[in-house]
PDB file of C-alpha atoms in Angstrom:
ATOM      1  CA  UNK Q 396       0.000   0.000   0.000  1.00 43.00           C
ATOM      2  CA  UNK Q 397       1.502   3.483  -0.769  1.00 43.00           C
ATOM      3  CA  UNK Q 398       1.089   6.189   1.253  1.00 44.00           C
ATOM      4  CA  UNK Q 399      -1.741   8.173   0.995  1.00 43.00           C
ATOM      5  CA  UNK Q 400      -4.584   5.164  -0.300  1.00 46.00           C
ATOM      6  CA  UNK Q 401      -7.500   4.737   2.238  1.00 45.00           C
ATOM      7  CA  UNK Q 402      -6.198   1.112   3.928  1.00 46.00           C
ATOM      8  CA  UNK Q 403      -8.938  -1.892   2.407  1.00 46.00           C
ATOM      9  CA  UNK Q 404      -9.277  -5.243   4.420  1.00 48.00           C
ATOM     10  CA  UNK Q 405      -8.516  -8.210   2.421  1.00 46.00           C
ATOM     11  CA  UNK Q 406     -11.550  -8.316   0.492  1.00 47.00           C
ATOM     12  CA  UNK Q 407     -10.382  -5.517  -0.846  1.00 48.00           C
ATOM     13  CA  UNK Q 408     -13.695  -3.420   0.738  1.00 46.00           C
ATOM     14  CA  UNK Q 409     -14.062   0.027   1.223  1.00 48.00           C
ATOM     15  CA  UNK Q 410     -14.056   0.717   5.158  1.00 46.00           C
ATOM     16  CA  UNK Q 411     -16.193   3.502   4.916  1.00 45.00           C
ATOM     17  CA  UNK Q 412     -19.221   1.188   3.380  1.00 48.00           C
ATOM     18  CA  UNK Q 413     -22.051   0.972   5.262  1.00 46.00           C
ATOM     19  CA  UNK Q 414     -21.379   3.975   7.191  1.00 43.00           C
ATOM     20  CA  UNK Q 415     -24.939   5.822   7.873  1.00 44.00           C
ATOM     21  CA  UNK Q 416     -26.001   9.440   7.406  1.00 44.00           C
ATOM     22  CA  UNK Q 417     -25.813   9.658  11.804  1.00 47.00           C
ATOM     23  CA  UNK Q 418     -22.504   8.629  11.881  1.00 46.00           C
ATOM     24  CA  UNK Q 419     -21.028  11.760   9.654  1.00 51.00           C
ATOM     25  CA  UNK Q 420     -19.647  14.698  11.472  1.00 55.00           C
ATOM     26  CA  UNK Q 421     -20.959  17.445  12.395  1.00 52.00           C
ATOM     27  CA  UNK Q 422     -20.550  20.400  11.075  1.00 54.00           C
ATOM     28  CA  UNK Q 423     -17.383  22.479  11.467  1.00 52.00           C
ATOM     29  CA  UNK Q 424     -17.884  25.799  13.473  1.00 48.00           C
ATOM     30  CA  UNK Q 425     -17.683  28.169  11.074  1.00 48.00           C
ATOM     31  CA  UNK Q 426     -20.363  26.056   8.879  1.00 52.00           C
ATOM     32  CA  UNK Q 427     -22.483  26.039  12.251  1.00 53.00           C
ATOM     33  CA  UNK Q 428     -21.835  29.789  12.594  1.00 49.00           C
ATOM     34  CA  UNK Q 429     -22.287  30.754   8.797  1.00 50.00           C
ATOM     35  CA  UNK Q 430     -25.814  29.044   8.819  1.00 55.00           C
ATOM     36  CA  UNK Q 431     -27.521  30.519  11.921  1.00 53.00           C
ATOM     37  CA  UNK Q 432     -26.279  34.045  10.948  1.00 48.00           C
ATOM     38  CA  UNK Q 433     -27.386  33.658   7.113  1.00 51.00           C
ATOM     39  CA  UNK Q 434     -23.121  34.654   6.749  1.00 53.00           C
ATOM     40  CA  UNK Q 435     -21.521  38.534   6.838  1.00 53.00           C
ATOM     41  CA  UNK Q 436     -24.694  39.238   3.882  1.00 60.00           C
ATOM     42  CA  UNK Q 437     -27.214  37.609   5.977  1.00 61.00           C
ATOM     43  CA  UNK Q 438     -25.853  39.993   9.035  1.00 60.00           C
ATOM     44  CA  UNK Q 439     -25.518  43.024   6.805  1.00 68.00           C
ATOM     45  CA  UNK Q 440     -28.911  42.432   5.090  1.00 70.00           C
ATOM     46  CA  UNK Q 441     -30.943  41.968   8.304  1.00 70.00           C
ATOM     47  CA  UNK Q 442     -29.123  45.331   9.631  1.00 73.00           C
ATOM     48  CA  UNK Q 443     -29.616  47.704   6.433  1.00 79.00           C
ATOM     49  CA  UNK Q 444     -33.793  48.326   7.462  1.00 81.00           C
ATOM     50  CA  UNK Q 445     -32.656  49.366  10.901  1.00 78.00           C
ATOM     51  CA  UNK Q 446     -29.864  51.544   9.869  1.00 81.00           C
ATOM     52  CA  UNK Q 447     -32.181  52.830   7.192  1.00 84.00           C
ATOM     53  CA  UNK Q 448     -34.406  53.965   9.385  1.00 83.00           C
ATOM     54  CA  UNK Q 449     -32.375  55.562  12.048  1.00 81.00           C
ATOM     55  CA  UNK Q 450     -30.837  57.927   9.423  1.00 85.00           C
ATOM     56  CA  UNK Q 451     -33.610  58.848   7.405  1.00 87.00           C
ATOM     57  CA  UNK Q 452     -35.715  59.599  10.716  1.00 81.00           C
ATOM     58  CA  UNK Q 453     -32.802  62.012  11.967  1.00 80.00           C
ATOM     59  CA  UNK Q 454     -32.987  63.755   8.876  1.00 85.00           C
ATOM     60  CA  UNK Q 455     -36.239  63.851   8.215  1.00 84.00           C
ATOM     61  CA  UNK Q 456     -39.103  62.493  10.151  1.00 82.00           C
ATOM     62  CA  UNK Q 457     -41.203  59.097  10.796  1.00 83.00           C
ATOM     63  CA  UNK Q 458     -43.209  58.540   8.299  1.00 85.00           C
ATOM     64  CA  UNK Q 459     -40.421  58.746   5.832  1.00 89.00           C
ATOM     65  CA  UNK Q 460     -37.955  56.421   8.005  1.00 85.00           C
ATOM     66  CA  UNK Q 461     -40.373  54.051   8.308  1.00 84.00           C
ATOM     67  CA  UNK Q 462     -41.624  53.936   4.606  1.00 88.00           C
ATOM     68  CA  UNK Q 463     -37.742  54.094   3.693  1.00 88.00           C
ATOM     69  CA  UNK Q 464     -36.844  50.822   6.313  1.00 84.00           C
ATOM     70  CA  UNK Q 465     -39.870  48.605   4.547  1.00 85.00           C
ATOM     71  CA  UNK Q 466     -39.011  49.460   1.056  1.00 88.00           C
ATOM     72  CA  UNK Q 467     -35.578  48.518   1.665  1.00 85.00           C
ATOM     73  CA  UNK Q 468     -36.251  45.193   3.513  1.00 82.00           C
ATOM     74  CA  UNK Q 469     -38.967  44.498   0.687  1.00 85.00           C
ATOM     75  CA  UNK Q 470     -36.200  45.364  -2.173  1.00 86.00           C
ATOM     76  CA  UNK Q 471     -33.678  42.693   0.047  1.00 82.00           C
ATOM     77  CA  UNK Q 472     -36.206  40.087   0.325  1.00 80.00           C
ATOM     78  CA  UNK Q 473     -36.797  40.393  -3.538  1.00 86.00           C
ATOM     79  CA  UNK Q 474     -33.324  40.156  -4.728  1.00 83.00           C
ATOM     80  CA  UNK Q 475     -32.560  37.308  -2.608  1.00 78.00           C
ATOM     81  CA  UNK Q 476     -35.922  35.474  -4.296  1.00 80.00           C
ATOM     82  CA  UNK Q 477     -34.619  36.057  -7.913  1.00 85.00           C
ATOM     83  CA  UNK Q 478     -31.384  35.194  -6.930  1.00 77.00           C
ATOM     84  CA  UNK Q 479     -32.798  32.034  -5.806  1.00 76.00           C
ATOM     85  CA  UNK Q 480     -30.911  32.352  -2.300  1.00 71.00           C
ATOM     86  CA  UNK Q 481     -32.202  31.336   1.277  1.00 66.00           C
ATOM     87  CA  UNK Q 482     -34.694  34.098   1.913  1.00 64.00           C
ATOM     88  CA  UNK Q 483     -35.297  32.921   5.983  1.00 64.00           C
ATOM     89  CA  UNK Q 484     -33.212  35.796   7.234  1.00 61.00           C
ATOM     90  CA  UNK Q 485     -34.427  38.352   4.842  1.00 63.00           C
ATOM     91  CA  UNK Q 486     -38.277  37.428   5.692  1.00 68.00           C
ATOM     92  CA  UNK Q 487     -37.559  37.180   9.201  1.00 66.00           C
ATOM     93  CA  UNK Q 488     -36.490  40.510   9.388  1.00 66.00           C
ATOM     94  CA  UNK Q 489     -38.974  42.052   6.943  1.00 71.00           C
ATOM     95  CA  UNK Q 490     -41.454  40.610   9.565  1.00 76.00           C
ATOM     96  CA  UNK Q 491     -39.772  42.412  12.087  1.00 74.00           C
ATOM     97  CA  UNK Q 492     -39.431  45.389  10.516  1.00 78.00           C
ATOM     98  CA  UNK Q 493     -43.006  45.769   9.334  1.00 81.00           C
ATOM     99  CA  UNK Q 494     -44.544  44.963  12.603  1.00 87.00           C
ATOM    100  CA  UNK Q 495     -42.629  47.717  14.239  1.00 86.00           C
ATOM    101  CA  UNK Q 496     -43.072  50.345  11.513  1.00 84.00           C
ATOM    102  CA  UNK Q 497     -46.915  49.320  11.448  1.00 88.00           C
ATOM    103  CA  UNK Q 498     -46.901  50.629  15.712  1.00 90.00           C
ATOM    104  CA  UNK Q 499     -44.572  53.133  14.829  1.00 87.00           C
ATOM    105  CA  UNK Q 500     -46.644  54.254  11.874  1.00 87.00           C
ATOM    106  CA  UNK Q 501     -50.399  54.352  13.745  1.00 89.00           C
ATOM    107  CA  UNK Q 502     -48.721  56.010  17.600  1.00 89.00           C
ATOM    108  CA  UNK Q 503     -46.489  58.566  15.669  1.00 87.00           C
ATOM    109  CA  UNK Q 504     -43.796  57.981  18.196  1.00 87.00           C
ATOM    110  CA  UNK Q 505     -40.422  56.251  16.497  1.00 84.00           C
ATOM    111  CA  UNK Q 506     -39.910  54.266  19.792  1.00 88.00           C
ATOM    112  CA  UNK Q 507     -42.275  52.109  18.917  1.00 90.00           C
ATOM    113  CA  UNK Q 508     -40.517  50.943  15.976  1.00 87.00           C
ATOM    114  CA  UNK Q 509     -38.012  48.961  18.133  1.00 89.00           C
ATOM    115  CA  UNK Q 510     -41.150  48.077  20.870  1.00 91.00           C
ATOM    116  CA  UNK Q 511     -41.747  44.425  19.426  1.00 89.00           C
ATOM    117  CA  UNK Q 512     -38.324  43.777  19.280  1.00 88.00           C
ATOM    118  CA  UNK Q 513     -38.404  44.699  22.866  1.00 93.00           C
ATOM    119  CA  UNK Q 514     -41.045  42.704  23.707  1.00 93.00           C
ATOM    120  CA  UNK Q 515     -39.665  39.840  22.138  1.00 90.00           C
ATOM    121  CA  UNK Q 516     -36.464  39.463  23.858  1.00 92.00           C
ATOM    122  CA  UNK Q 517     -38.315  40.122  27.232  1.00 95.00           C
ATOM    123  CA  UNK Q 518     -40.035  36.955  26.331  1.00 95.00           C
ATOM    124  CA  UNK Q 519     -37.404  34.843  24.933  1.00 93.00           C
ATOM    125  CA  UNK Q 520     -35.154  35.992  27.725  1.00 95.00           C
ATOM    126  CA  UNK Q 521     -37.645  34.763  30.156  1.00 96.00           C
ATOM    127  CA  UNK Q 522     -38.240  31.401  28.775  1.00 95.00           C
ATOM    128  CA  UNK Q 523     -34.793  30.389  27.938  1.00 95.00           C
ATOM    129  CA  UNK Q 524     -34.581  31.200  32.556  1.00 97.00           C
ATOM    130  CA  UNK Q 525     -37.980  29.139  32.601  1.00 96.00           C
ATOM    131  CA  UNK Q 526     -36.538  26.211  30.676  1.00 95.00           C
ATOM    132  CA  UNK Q 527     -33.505  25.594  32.370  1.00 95.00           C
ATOM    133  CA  UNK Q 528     -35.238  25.846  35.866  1.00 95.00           C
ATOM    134  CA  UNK Q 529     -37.555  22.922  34.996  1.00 93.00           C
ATOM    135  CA  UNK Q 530     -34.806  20.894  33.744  1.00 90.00           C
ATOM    136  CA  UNK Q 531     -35.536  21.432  29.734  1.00 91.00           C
ATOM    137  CA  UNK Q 532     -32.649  23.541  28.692  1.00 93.00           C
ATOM    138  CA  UNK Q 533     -33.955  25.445  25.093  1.00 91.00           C
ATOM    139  CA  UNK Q 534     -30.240  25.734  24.078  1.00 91.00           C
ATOM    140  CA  UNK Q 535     -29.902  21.896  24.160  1.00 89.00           C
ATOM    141  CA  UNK Q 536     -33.665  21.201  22.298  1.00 87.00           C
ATOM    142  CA  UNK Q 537     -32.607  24.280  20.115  1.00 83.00           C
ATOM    143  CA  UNK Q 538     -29.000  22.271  19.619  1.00 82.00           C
ATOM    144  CA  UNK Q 539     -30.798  18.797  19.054  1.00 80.00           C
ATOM    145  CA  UNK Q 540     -32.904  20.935  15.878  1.00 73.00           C
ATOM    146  CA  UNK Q 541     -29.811  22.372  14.069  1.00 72.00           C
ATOM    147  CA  UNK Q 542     -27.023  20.912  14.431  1.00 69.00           C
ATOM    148  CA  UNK Q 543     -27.700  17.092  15.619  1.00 65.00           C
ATOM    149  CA  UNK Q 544     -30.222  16.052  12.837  1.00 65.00           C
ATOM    150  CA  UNK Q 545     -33.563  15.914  15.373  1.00 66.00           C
ATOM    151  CA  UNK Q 546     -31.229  13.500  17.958  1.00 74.00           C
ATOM    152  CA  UNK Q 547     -31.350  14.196  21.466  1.00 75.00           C
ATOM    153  CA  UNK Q 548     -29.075  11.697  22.515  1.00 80.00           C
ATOM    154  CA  UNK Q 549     -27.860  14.692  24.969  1.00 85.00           C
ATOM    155  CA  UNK Q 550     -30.273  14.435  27.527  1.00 86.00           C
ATOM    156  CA  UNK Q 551     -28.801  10.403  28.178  1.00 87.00           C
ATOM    157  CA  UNK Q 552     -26.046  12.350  28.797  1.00 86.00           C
ATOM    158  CA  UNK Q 553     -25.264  13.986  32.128  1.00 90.00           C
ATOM    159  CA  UNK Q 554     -22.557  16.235  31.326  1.00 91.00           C
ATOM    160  CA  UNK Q 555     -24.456  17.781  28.646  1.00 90.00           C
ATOM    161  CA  UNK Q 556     -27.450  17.996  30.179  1.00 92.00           C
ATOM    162  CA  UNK Q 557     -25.271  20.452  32.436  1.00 93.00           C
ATOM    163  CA  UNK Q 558     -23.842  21.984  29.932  1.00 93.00           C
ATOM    164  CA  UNK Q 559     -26.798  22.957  28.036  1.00 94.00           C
ATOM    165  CA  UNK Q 560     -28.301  24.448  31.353  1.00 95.00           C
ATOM    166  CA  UNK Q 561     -25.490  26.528  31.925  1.00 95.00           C
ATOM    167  CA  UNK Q 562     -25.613  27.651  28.352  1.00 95.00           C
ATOM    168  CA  UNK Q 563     -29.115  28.601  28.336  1.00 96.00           C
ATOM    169  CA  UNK Q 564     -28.976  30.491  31.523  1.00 97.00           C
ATOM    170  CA  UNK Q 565     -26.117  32.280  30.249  1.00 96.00           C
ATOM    171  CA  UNK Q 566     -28.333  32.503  27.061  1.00 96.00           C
ATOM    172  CA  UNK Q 567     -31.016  33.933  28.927  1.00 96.00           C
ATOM    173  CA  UNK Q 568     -29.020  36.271  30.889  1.00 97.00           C
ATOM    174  CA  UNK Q 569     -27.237  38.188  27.961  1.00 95.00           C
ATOM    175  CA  UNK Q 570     -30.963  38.236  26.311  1.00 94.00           C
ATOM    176  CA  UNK Q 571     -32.474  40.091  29.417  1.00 96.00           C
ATOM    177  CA  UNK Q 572     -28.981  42.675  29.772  1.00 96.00           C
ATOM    178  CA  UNK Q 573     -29.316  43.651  25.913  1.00 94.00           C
ATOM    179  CA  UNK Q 574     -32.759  44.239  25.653  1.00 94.00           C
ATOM    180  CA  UNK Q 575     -32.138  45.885  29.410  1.00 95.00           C
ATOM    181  CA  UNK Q 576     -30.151  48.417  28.076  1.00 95.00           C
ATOM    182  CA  UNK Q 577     -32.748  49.160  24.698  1.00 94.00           C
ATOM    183  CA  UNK Q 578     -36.272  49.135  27.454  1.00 95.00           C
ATOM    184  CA  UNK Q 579     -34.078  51.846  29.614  1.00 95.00           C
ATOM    185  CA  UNK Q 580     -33.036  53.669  26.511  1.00 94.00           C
ATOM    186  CA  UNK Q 581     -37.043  53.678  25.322  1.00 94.00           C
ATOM    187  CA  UNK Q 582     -38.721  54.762  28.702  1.00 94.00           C
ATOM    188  CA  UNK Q 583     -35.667  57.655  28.239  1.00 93.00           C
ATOM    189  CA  UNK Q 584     -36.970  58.404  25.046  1.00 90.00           C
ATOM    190  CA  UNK Q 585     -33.827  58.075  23.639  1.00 90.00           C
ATOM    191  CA  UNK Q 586     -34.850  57.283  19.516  1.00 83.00           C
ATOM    192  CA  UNK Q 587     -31.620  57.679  18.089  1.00 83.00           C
ATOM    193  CA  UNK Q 588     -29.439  55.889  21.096  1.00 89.00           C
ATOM    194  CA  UNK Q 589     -31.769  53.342  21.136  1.00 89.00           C
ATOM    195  CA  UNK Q 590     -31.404  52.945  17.041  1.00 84.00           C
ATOM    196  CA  UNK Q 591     -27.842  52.356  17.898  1.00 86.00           C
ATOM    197  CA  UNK Q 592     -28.179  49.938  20.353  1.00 89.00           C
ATOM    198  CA  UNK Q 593     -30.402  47.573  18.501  1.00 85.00           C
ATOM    199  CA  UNK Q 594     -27.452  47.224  15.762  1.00 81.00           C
ATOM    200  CA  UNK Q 595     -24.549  47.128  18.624  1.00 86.00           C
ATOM    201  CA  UNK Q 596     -26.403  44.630  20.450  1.00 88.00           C
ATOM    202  CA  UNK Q 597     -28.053  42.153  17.742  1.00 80.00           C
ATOM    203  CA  UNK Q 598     -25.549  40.252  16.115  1.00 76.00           C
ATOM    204  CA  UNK Q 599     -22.403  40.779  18.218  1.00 85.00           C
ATOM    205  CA  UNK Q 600     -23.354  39.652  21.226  1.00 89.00           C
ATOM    206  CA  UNK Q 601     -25.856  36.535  19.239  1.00 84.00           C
ATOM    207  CA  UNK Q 602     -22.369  35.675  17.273  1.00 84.00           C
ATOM    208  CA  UNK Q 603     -20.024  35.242  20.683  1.00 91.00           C
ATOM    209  CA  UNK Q 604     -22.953  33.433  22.756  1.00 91.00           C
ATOM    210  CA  UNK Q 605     -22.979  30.858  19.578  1.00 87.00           C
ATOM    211  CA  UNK Q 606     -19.482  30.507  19.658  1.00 89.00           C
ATOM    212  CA  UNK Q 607     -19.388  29.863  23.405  1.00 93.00           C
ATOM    213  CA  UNK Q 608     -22.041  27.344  22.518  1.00 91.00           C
ATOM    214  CA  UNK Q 609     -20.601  25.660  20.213  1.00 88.00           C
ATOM    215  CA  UNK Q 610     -17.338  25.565  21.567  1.00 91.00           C
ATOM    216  CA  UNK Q 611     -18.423  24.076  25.223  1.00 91.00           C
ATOM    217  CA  UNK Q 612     -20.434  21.576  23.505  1.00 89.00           C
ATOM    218  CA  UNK Q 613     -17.592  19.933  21.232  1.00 87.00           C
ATOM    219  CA  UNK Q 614     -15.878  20.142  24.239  1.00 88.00           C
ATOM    220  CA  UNK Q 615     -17.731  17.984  26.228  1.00 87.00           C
ATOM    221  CA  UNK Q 616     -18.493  15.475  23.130  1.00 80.00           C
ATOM    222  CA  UNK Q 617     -14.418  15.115  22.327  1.00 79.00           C
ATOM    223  CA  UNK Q 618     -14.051  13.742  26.303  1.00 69.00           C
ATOM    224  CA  UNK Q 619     -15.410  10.765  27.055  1.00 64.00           C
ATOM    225  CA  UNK Q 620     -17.913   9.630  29.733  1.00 57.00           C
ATOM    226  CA  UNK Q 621     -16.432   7.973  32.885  1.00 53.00           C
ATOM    227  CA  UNK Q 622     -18.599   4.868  32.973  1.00 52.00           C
ATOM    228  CA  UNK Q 623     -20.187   4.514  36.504  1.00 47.00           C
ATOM    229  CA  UNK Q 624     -18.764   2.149  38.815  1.00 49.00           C
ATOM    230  CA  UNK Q 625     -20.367  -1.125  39.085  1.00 48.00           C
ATOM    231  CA  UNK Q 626     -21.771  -2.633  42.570  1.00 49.00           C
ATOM    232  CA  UNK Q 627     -19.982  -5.169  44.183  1.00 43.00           C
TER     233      UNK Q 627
END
């Protein structure tokens, strides 16, 4: 055999036969990473409305930032369609953006553009608290969905069972100091500060908390379990 061939058994049979869809890897990180953020023109795309909108409402007024934010999330969700490209990211934020503008658009006041986003991290702060408390860690179910195929061989597992806990409380924490800062900022009246906090503290602080994620999980998987003692 020369160096470099795939080793064969005498039969001359490829070792990798019979191997089934579970037992391939998982994704590398930056795969992992690259799909949840929809990559740097996911991030960019999902932050254009919002940027949009803060500028054209300091220069102008509301009604024109907020026509400005949908037509520009409409136009991205479009382009992505013809291009025949992944258009989850671009709706999910067009969603976002045209609930807000639709509150923003009937009170007058351009707080309530960024209200629902409130609202929802309040929510999704809460439960990701709720779930590890009662044992159900969302992190690890959320895991289980997107990067383990629908398996949830984790909660067998002890050790990850702890470290999905720990992750979503740490989840849950960083959800409830970010949208914190924005529900301060918004009973302050604060429209423009509060513009820029929604873009410092979307995908920054989403990006490190999946790394940390991601990291402590492949962690635990590369170290085997310590089988229990038996009784004598």
């Amino acid at each position: 055999m020369t160096a470099g061939q795939p080793r064969t058994d005498s039969t001359g049979s490829d070792p990798t036969a019979g191997r089934t869809e579970e037992e391939e890897p998982l994704p590398s990180l930056t795969e992992q990473m690259a799909e949840q953020l929809g990559g740097w023109r996911g991030m960019v795309e999902s932050s254009v409305p919002v940027v949009v909108f803060v500028a054209v409402n300091i220069i102008t007024e509301l009604r024109p930032a907020v026509i400005a934010s949908v037509a520009v999330a409409v136009l991205i969700a479009v382009v992505r369609l013809f291009q025949r490209r992944p258009v989850r990211h671009a709706v999910n934020g067009l969603v976002g953006i045209g609930i807000g503008a639709m509150i923003a658009w009937r009170t007058g006041d351009e707080r309530d553009f960024y209200l629902p986003g409130i609202l929802y991290g309040i929510v999704y702060g809460l439960v990701l608290l709720g779930s590890a408390v009662i044992r159900q860690p969302l992190v690890g179910w959320i895991w289980s969905i997107i990067a383990a195929g629908g398996r949830s061989e984790w909660r067998q597992d002890p050790r990850l069972v702890r470290t999905f806990t720990r992750l979503t409380v740490l989840w849950g924490v960083v959800w409830l100091a970010k949208v914190g800062v924005q529900a301060g900022l918004y009973l302050a009246d604060m429209d423009t500060a509060l513009g820029i906090a929604r873009l410092l503290l979307g995908y920054p602080p989403y990006a490190l908390l999946l790394v940390i994620t991601i990291w402590a999980v492949r962690r635990v998987n590369r170290v085997p379990a310590v089988p229990a003692p038996l009784g004598g």
